[in-house]
Coordinates of C-alpha atoms and ligand atoms in Angstrom, one line a residue:
Chain A
X1 CA 0.1 0.1 0.0
X2 CA 2.4 2.8 1.3
X3 CA 4.5 2.8 -1.6
X4 CA 6.7 5.8 0.1
X5 CA 9.4 6.3 2.5
X6 CA 11.4 3.2 2.6
X7 CA 14.0 3.9 4.8
X8 CA 17.6 4.0 3.4
X9 CA 18.7 1.4 5.4
X10 CA 15.6 -1.0 4.4
X11 CA 17.0 -3.9 1.9
X12 CA 13.8 -5.9 1.7
X13 CA 10.4 -5.6 2.8
X14 CA 7.1 -7.6 2.1
X15 CA 4.2 -6.1 2.5
X16 CA 0.9 -8.5 3.3
X17 CA 2.4 -11.0 1.0
X18 CA 0.1 -14.2 0.4
X19 CA 0.6 -17.1 -1.9
X20 CA -1.7 -19.5 -3.1
X21 CA -0.5 -22.4 -5.3
X22 CA -2.8 -23.8 -7.9
X23 CA -6.7 -22.8 -8.1
X24 CA -10.0 -24.3 -6.8
X25 CA -10.3 -27.5 -5.1
X26 CA -6.2 -28.2 -5.2
X27 CA -5.5 -24.7 -4.1
X28 CA -2.7 -24.8 -1.4
X29 CA -2.4 -21.6 0.8
X30 CA 1.4 -21.4 1.3
X31 CA 1.7 -18.0 2.7
X32 CA -1.1 -15.4 4.0
X33 CA -0.5 -11.8 4.8
X34 CA 3.3 -12.1 5.9
X35 CA 5.0 -8.7 6.5
X36 CA 8.6 -8.7 6.8
X37 CA 11.5 -6.3 6.8
X38 CA 15.3 -6.7 6.8
X39 CA 17.8 -3.9 7.2
X40 CA 21.3 -3.6 6.5
X41 CA 23.5 -5.3 9.2
X42 CA 20.1 -7.4 10.0
X43 CA 20.0 -11.4 9.8
X44 CA 16.6 -13.0 10.1
X45 CA 16.1 -16.8 10.7
X46 CA 12.9 -18.3 9.5
X47 CA 11.8 -21.6 11.5
X48 CA 9.0 -23.6 11.0
X49 CA 8.2 -27.4 10.2
X50 CA 8.0 -28.7 6.5
X51 CA 5.5 -27.4 4.4
X52 CA 5.1 -24.1 6.5
X53 CA 6.0 -22.2 3.8
X54 CA 9.7 -21.3 4.5
X55 CA 11.2 -21.9 1.0
X56 CA 7.9 -20.0 -0.8
X57 CA 8.8 -17.1 1.5
X58 CA 12.3 -17.1 0.3
X59 CA 11.5 -17.5 -3.3
X60 CA 9.1 -14.7 -3.2
X61 CA 11.9 -12.3 -1.3
X62 CA 14.0 -13.0 -4.0
X63 CA 11.9 -12.2 -6.8
X64 CA 11.7 -15.5 -8.1
X65 CA 8.2 -16.2 -7.8
X66 CA 5.4 -13.2 -8.0
X67 CA 3.1 -13.5 -5.0
X68 CA -0.7 -14.0 -5.4
X69 CA -0.9 -10.8 -3.4
X70 CA 1.1 -8.4 -1.4
X71 CA 4.2 -6.4 -2.5
X72 CA 7.8 -7.2 -2.6
X73 CA 10.2 -4.2 -2.3
X74 CA 14.2 -4.6 -2.5
X75 CA 16.2 -1.5 -2.5
X76 CA 13.0 0.6 -3.1
X77 CA 12.2 -1.2 -6.1
X78 CA 8.8 -2.7 -6.3
X79 CA 9.2 -6.0 -7.8
X80 CA 5.9 -6.0 -9.2
X81 CA 6.8 -2.8 -11.3
X82 CA 10.3 -3.9 -12.3
X83 CA 10.9 -4.9 -16.0
X84 CA 12.3 -8.1 -16.7
X85 CA 15.6 -6.8 -17.3
X86 CA 15.6 -5.0 -14.1
X87 CA 14.6 -7.6 -12.1
X88 CA 17.7 -9.9 -13.6
X89 CA 20.1 -7.0 -12.7
X90 CA 18.9 -6.8 -8.8
X91 CA 19.0 -10.9 -9.2
X92 CA 22.6 -10.8 -10.3
X93 CA 24.1 -7.8 -8.5
X94 CA 22.2 -7.4 -5.2
X95 CA 21.0 -10.8 -4.5
X96 CA 22.7 -14.0 -3.3
X97 CA 20.6 -17.3 -3.0
X98 CA 21.2 -20.4 -1.5
X99 CA 18.9 -23.1 -2.8
X100 CA 17.6 -25.7 -0.8
X101 CA 18.9 -28.1 -3.3
X102 CA 22.2 -26.2 -4.0
X103 CA 21.2 -25.8 -7.8
X104 CA 24.6 -26.0 -8.9
X105 CA 25.6 -26.3 -12.9
X106 CA 26.7 -29.6 -13.2
X107 CA 28.9 -28.8 -16.3
X108 CA 31.1 -26.1 -14.6
X109 CA 33.5 -26.6 -12.0
X110 CA 33.1 -25.3 -8.4
X111 CA 35.1 -22.1 -9.0
X112 CA 33.3 -21.8 -12.2
X113 CA 29.9 -22.1 -10.7
X114 CA 31.1 -19.2 -8.2
X115 CA 32.4 -16.8 -10.7
X116 CA 29.6 -17.4 -13.1
X117 CA 27.2 -14.6 -11.6
X118 CA 30.1 -12.4 -11.4
X119 CA 31.0 -12.8 -15.1
X120 CA 27.5 -12.4 -16.3
X121 CA 27.7 -9.0 -14.5
X122 CA 30.3 -8.1 -16.5
X123 CA 33.5 -8.9 -14.6
X124 CA 36.7 -9.6 -16.1
X125 CA 37.2 -13.4 -16.1
X126 CA 40.5 -13.2 -14.2
X127 CA 39.1 -11.0 -11.5
X128 CA 36.1 -13.0 -11.3
X129 CA 38.1 -16.1 -10.6
X130 CA 40.1 -14.5 -7.9
X131 CA 36.9 -13.2 -6.2
X132 CA 35.6 -16.7 -6.4
X133 CA 38.7 -18.3 -5.2
X134 CA 38.5 -16.2 -2.1
X135 CA 34.8 -17.2 -1.5
X136 CA 35.8 -21.0 -1.6
X137 CA 38.5 -20.1 1.1
X138 CA 36.1 -18.6 3.3
X139 CA 34.1 -22.1 3.1
X140 CA 37.5 -23.9 3.3
X141 CA 37.0 -25.5 -0.1
X142 CA 40.4 -24.2 -1.6
X143 CA 41.4 -27.6 -2.4
X144 CA 38.1 -28.6 -4.3
X145 CA 38.0 -25.6 -6.7
X146 CA 38.5 -27.6 -9.8
X147 CA 36.0 -30.2 -8.9
X148 CA 33.0 -30.5 -10.8
X149 CA 29.7 -30.8 -8.7
X150 CA 29.2 -34.5 -9.2
X151 CA 32.9 -35.3 -7.7
X152 CA 32.1 -33.4 -4.6
X153 CA 30.3 -34.5 -1.3
X154 CA 26.6 -32.9 -0.6
X155 CA 28.2 -30.8 2.1
X156 CA 30.9 -29.7 -0.3
X157 CA 28.1 -28.8 -3.2
X158 CA 26.5 -26.9 -0.1
X159 CA 29.4 -24.9 0.4
X160 CA 29.9 -24.0 -2.8
X161 CA 26.3 -22.8 -3.1
X162 CA 27.2 -20.5 0.0
X163 CA 30.4 -19.4 -1.8
X164 CA 28.1 -18.5 -4.8
X165 CA 25.8 -16.6 -2.8
X166 CA 28.5 -14.3 -0.8
X167 CA 30.8 -13.8 -3.4
X168 CA 31.4 -10.1 -5.1
X169 CA 29.9 -8.6 -1.5
X170 CA 25.7 -9.0 -2.2
X171 CA 23.6 -7.0 -0.4
X172 CA 20.8 -9.4 0.5
X173 CA 21.7 -13.0 1.2
X174 CA 18.7 -15.3 0.9
X175 CA 19.9 -18.8 2.4
X176 CA 17.4 -22.0 2.2
X177 CA 18.7 -24.4 4.8
X178 CA 22.2 -23.4 4.2
X179 CA 23.5 -26.0 6.9
X180 CA 21.2 -28.8 6.1
X181 CA 24.1 -30.9 4.7
X182 CA 26.8 -30.0 7.0
X183 CA 28.3 -31.4 10.3
X184 CA 28.1 -28.9 13.3
X185 CA 31.8 -27.4 13.0
X186 CA 31.2 -26.5 9.4
X187 CA 27.7 -25.4 9.8
X188 CA 29.2 -23.1 12.4
X189 CA 31.9 -21.9 10.2
X190 CA 29.6 -21.2 7.5
X191 CA 27.2 -19.2 10.0
X192 CA 30.1 -17.0 11.5
X193 CA 31.0 -16.2 7.8
X194 CA 27.2 -15.4 7.0
X195 CA 27.5 -13.2 10.0
X196 CA 30.4 -11.3 9.6
X197 CA 28.9 -10.2 6.1
X198 CA 25.8 -9.2 7.8
X199 CA 28.0 -7.3 10.0
X200 CA 29.7 -5.7 7.3
X201 CA 26.1 -4.1 6.2
X202 CA 24.6 -7.0 3.9
X203 CA 20.9 -8.1 5.3
X204 CA 19.8 -11.7 4.9
X205 CA 17.3 -14.4 5.5
X206 CA 18.2 -17.6 6.8
X207 CA 15.9 -20.6 7.0
X208 CA 16.8 -23.5 9.2
X209 CA 15.6 -26.2 11.0
X210 CA 18.3 -25.8 13.6
X211 CA 17.3 -23.4 16.4
X212 CA 21.5 -23.4 17.3
X213 CA 21.9 -21.9 13.7
X214 CA 19.1 -19.5 14.0
X215 CA 20.4 -18.1 17.2
X216 CA 23.1 -16.2 15.0
X217 CA 20.4 -14.2 13.7
X218 CA 19.1 -10.9 15.1
X219 CA 15.6 -12.0 14.7
X220 CA 13.8 -15.4 14.6
X221 CA 10.3 -15.9 12.8
X222 CA 8.2 -18.9 13.2
X223 CA 6.1 -19.8 10.6
X224 CA 3.0 -21.9 10.6
X225 CA 0.6 -22.8 7.7
X226 CA 1.9 -19.7 6.3
X227 CA 1.7 -17.6 9.1
X228 CA 4.0 -15.9 11.3
X229 CA 3.2 -17.1 14.9
X230 CA 6.3 -16.2 17.1
X231 CA 9.3 -13.9 16.8
X232 CA 12.1 -13.7 18.8
X233 CA 14.1 -10.9 18.9
X234 CA 17.5 -9.9 20.5
X235 CA 17.1 -7.4 22.9
X236 CA 20.0 -4.8 22.0
X237 CA 20.6 -4.3 18.3
X238 CA 24.5 -4.3 18.8
X239 CA 26.4 -6.7 16.3
X240 CA 27.0 -10.4 17.2
X241 CA 30.5 -10.0 16.4
X242 CA 31.2 -6.6 17.7
X243 CA 33.0 -7.1 20.7
X244 CA 35.5 -9.3 19.4
X245 CA 36.8 -12.0 16.8
Chain B
X1 CA 29.1 -34.0 39.0
X2 CA 30.4 -32.7 42.2
X3 CA 33.1 -30.4 43.5
X4 CA 34.3 -33.7 45.0
X5 CA 35.5 -35.2 41.9
X6 CA 36.9 -31.9 40.3
X7 CA 39.1 -31.5 43.3
X8 CA 39.9 -35.2 43.4
X9 CA 41.0 -35.0 39.5
X10 CA 43.1 -31.7 40.1
X11 CA 45.0 -33.6 43.2
X12 CA 45.7 -36.7 41.0
X13 CA 48.3 -34.0 39.3
X14 CA 50.0 -33.5 42.7
X15 CA 49.5 -32.0 46.4
X16 CA 47.8 -28.5 46.7
X17 CA 46.2 -26.3 48.9
X18 CA 42.9 -25.0 49.4
X19 CA 42.9 -21.5 47.7
X20 CA 45.1 -22.9 44.7
X21 CA 42.4 -25.6 44.5
X22 CA 39.6 -23.2 44.2
X23 CA 41.7 -21.1 41.5
X24 CA 42.8 -23.8 39.4
X25 CA 39.1 -25.5 39.3
X26 CA 37.6 -22.1 38.4
X27 CA 40.3 -21.7 35.7
X28 CA 40.2 -25.1 34.0
X29 CA 36.2 -25.1 34.2
X30 CA 36.4 -21.8 32.1
X31 CA 35.1 -19.9 35.0
X32 CA 31.7 -21.5 34.5
X33 CA 31.5 -22.8 37.9
X34 CA 32.6 -20.4 40.6
X35 CA 33.2 -22.2 44.1
X36 CA 34.1 -20.4 47.5
X37 CA 37.1 -21.4 49.1
X38 CA 35.0 -22.6 51.9
X39 CA 33.3 -25.2 50.0
X40 CA 36.7 -26.4 48.8
X41 CA 37.6 -26.8 52.5
X42 CA 34.4 -28.6 53.6
X43 CA 35.2 -31.1 50.4
X44 CA 38.7 -31.7 51.6
X45 CA 37.7 -32.2 54.9
X46 CA 35.2 -34.9 53.8
X47 CA 37.5 -36.5 51.2
X48 CA 39.8 -37.0 54.2
X49 CA 37.4 -38.6 56.4
X50 CA 36.8 -41.0 53.8
X51 CA 40.4 -42.1 53.2
X52 CA 40.7 -40.3 49.5
X53 CA 43.3 -37.4 50.2
X54 CA 45.7 -36.9 53.0
X55 CA 46.5 -33.8 55.1
X56 CA 50.4 -32.9 54.4
X57 CA 52.7 -30.5 55.3
X58 CA 52.1 -26.8 56.1
X59 CA 54.2 -24.5 54.2
X60 CA 55.9 -21.4 55.4
X61 CA 52.7 -19.2 55.0
X62 CA 50.4 -21.4 56.4
X63 CA 48.9 -23.5 53.5
X64 CA 48.0 -26.9 54.4
X65 CA 48.9 -29.0 51.6
X66 CA 46.7 -32.1 50.5
X67 CA 47.9 -35.3 48.7
X68 CA 45.7 -38.0 46.8
X69 CA 45.7 -41.3 48.4
X70 CA 45.6 -44.9 46.2
X71 CA 42.2 -45.0 46.7
X72 CA 41.8 -41.4 45.9
X73 CA 43.4 -41.9 42.5
X74 CA 41.3 -44.6 41.9
X75 CA 38.0 -43.1 42.4
X76 CA 39.5 -39.9 40.2
X77 CA 40.2 -42.2 37.4
X78 CA 36.6 -44.0 37.5
X79 CA 34.8 -40.7 37.3
X80 CA 37.0 -39.6 34.6
X81 CA 36.6 -42.8 32.8
X82 CA 33.0 -43.4 33.4
X83 CA 30.0 -42.1 31.8
X84 CA 27.8 -39.3 33.7
X85 CA 24.6 -40.8 34.4
X86 CA 21.6 -38.2 34.8
X87 CA 19.4 -39.4 37.5
X88 CA 16.5 -36.9 37.6
X89 CA 16.0 -36.4 34.0
X90 CA 12.4 -37.8 34.4
X91 CA 11.7 -34.9 36.8
X92 CA 12.3 -32.1 34.0
X93 CA 10.2 -29.3 35.3
X94 CA 9.3 -28.0 31.8
X95 CA 8.3 -32.0 30.9
X96 CA 6.2 -32.3 33.6
X97 CA 4.4 -28.7 33.3
X98 CA 3.4 -29.7 29.7
X99 CA 2.4 -33.4 30.7
X100 CA 0.0 -31.6 33.3
X101 CA -1.1 -28.9 31.0
X102 CA -2.2 -31.2 28.2
X103 CA -4.6 -32.9 31.2
X104 CA -6.1 -29.6 32.3
X105 CA -9.1 -28.4 30.4
X106 CA -8.7 -24.9 30.8
X107 CA -5.0 -24.6 29.8
X108 CA -3.4 -24.4 26.4
X109 CA -0.4 -26.7 26.2
X110 CA 0.4 -24.7 23.0
X111 CA 0.7 -21.3 24.7
X112 CA 2.6 -23.3 27.1
X113 CA 5.2 -24.0 24.2
X114 CA 5.2 -20.9 22.3
X115 CA 6.2 -18.8 25.3
X116 CA 8.9 -21.4 26.3
X117 CA 10.4 -21.6 22.9
X118 CA 10.5 -17.8 22.9
X119 CA 12.2 -18.0 26.0
X120 CA 14.7 -20.3 25.2
X121 CA 15.5 -19.3 21.7
X122 CA 16.3 -16.0 23.3
X123 CA 19.1 -17.5 25.8
X124 CA 20.3 -19.3 22.6
X125 CA 21.1 -16.4 21.1
X126 CA 22.4 -14.8 23.8
X127 CA 24.8 -17.7 24.5
X128 CA 25.8 -17.5 20.9
X129 CA 26.4 -14.1 21.0
X130 CA 28.8 -14.2 23.8
X131 CA 30.5 -17.3 22.1
X132 CA 30.9 -15.4 19.2
X133 CA 32.3 -12.4 20.9
X134 CA 34.7 -14.3 22.8
X135 CA 38.3 -14.4 23.0
X136 CA 41.0 -16.4 21.2
X137 CA 39.9 -20.2 21.4
X138 CA 43.7 -20.9 21.7
X139 CA 44.1 -19.9 25.2
X140 CA 43.3 -22.7 27.7
X141 CA 40.7 -20.8 29.6
X142 CA 38.9 -19.6 26.5
X143 CA 38.8 -23.1 25.3
X144 CA 37.5 -24.2 28.6
X145 CA 34.6 -22.0 28.6
X146 CA 34.0 -22.3 25.2
X147 CA 33.4 -26.0 25.6
X148 CA 30.8 -25.2 28.4
X149 CA 29.0 -22.6 26.3
X150 CA 28.8 -25.1 23.6
X151 CA 27.2 -27.8 26.1
X152 CA 24.6 -25.3 26.9
X153 CA 23.9 -24.3 23.6
X154 CA 23.5 -27.9 22.5
X155 CA 20.9 -28.2 25.6
X156 CA 18.9 -25.3 24.5
X157 CA 19.0 -26.7 20.9
X158 CA 17.7 -30.0 22.1
X159 CA 14.9 -28.2 24.5
X160 CA 13.7 -26.2 21.2
X161 CA 13.5 -29.5 19.1
X162 CA 11.5 -31.1 21.9
X163 CA 8.9 -28.4 21.9
X164 CA 8.5 -28.4 18.5
X165 CA 8.2 -32.1 18.4
X166 CA 5.5 -32.0 21.1
X167 CA 3.5 -29.3 19.5
X168 CA 3.4 -31.5 16.4
X169 CA 2.3 -34.4 18.5
X170 CA -0.4 -32.2 20.5
X171 CA -1.6 -30.7 17.0
X172 CA -1.8 -34.3 15.5
X173 CA -3.9 -35.6 18.7
X174 CA -6.4 -32.6 18.1
X175 CA -6.6 -33.3 14.8
X176 CA -7.6 -36.7 15.2
X177 CA -10.0 -35.8 18.3
X178 CA -11.6 -33.0 16.5
X179 CA -12.2 -35.0 13.3
X180 CA -14.0 -37.9 15.0
X181 CA -16.1 -35.6 17.4
X182 CA -18.1 -32.6 16.2
X183 CA -18.6 -31.5 12.8
X184 CA -17.4 -28.4 11.3
X185 CA -14.2 -28.6 12.7
X186 CA -11.3 -26.4 12.1
X187 CA -9.5 -27.1 9.3
X188 CA -5.3 -27.1 9.5
X189 CA -5.0 -23.9 7.7
X190 CA -7.8 -22.1 9.4
X191 CA -6.8 -18.6 11.0
X192 CA -5.3 -19.1 14.6
X193 CA -4.1 -16.0 16.8
X194 CA -1.0 -16.8 18.5
X195 CA -1.4 -16.9 22.2
X196 CA 0.7 -14.2 23.5
X197 CA 0.8 -15.4 27.0
X198 CA 0.9 -18.2 29.2
X199 CA -2.1 -18.9 31.1
X200 CA -1.8 -18.4 34.9
X201 CA -0.2 -21.5 35.9
X202 CA -2.1 -21.8 39.3
X203 CA -5.7 -21.7 38.3
X204 CA -6.3 -25.7 38.7
X205 CA -5.5 -27.2 41.9
X206 CA -2.6 -29.6 41.1
X207 CA -2.4 -31.1 44.6
Ligands
LIG1 N1 5.2 -25.4 -6.8 C1 4.1 -25.9 -6.0 N2 2.9 -26.1 -6.6 C2 2.1 -26.6 -5.4 N3 2.4 -26.1 -4.3 C3 3.5 -26.0 -3.8 C4 4.5 -25.4 -4.6 N4 5.7 -25.0 -4.2 C5 5.4 -25.5 -2.7 N5 4.1 -25.7 -2.4 C6 3.4 -26.1 -1.5 O1 3.2 -25.1 -0.4 C7 3.5 -25.4 1.0 C8 4.7 -24.7 1.5 O2 5.8 -25.3 0.8 P1 7.6 -24.9 1.1 O3 8.3 -25.4 0.3 O4 7.5 -23.2 1.0 O5 7.7 -25.3 2.6 P2 9.0 -25.5 3.6 O6 8.6 -24.5 4.6 O7 9.9 -24.8 2.7 O8 9.1 -27.1 3.8 P3 10.5 -27.8 3.9 O9 10.7 -27.6 5.1 O10 9.9 -29.0 3.6 O11 11.3 -27.4 2.9 C9 3.8 -27.0 1.4 O12 2.3 -27.3 1.3 C10 3.7 -27.2 -0.3 O13 3.4 -28.3 -0.6
LIG2 MG1 11.9 -25.5 1.8

């Protein structure tokens, strides 16, 4: 409704977003009336049972799916009004998306998967490769850079997907179960890395079944049957990593 | 565990006196378990009475040194090597509260679950924050402290999982009973407002 006054620090806003899949008898309500706002430096975790609408919310927030009703605003841009080219540019430049099923390109090596979005955005090949190697280093995959996805373990593929989402300093990171295939140490490594990106000024949504990982967020939102039922906020707004590390 | 076992484990490294034991105990457990020196002396008295330590010399500063006996060393070893058995687990207050709530007609068990989940998640966030803000994990004190914080984090996580599991069970039970009962029951997707507060816990007489 209110198309005015989106705070400069607000990266993402969902206004009364509802999503129905299918029609008539078989219609499924995946989300109903969800409001959500993400600012710079803010990480929000989404928890909820299987089928509660978490992935739907994330794909809508990332402009991959258009909601049945409600608005999605990224950096002040109403996605409903965006032209396809604008939408593609937002996805390439602003958004880092970690898919629940990783979504790697099988014909490309790990480092090529990570550098692909940068090259599509016009980066020089060598510079994109360097940035991709840095991102793989953050998830401790230096020694697998030239392997193809099929030759990587599930958790390694997941880390490639994470590196691809954070490479090049995206402002908004949307991660669907990014630690689902990881052991707890590696999961924590990923969360620390994500958290430090957020503390540097990005924003993010983290979908997770794991309360231990959700606890790295500033806010935790619980979904049930497509609605927000509970919300837990950190008491003060100071950064998680501000005091050290 | 008891301070008793901790002191025995320390004394198995060599004789020591009360205050030194207090400081070492706290340091090696990452300051997660403060003990006062009186508690240490009482424990040493009991260990001596049980033949697990012996009172030794007094140094020039008046420190009374204690040394571990053979049976004390055996006790320390068997504590370190044996599993910890948690006896009172079946009497967990939260589990008991929820079990009772399910039987009370005017109490909404889901409201209890929601209130608890928000509280547990919040403490999980606090623990995570203090862990993230922690110092150099290579220092032995910091490492000890982080091990203890990790334990609390995993316990809180387990509680959240149990709460979610319980909520799902309760909802399934409700769906089954309402499907078998009166017509026009609410469907799973019917709007439902989140209960904001716990019902007053003392409405029904639970004695
Ligand atoms: N493309 C689709 N077509 C029809 N229904 C769909 C589609 N995608 C999702 N749904 C339905 O929408 C609801 C929410 O699905 P969603 O994938 O968002 O759940 P989720 O919370 O991510 O679950 P999980 O934890 O299992 O990943 C489910 O009931 C699902 O069956
Ligand atoms: Mg999902």
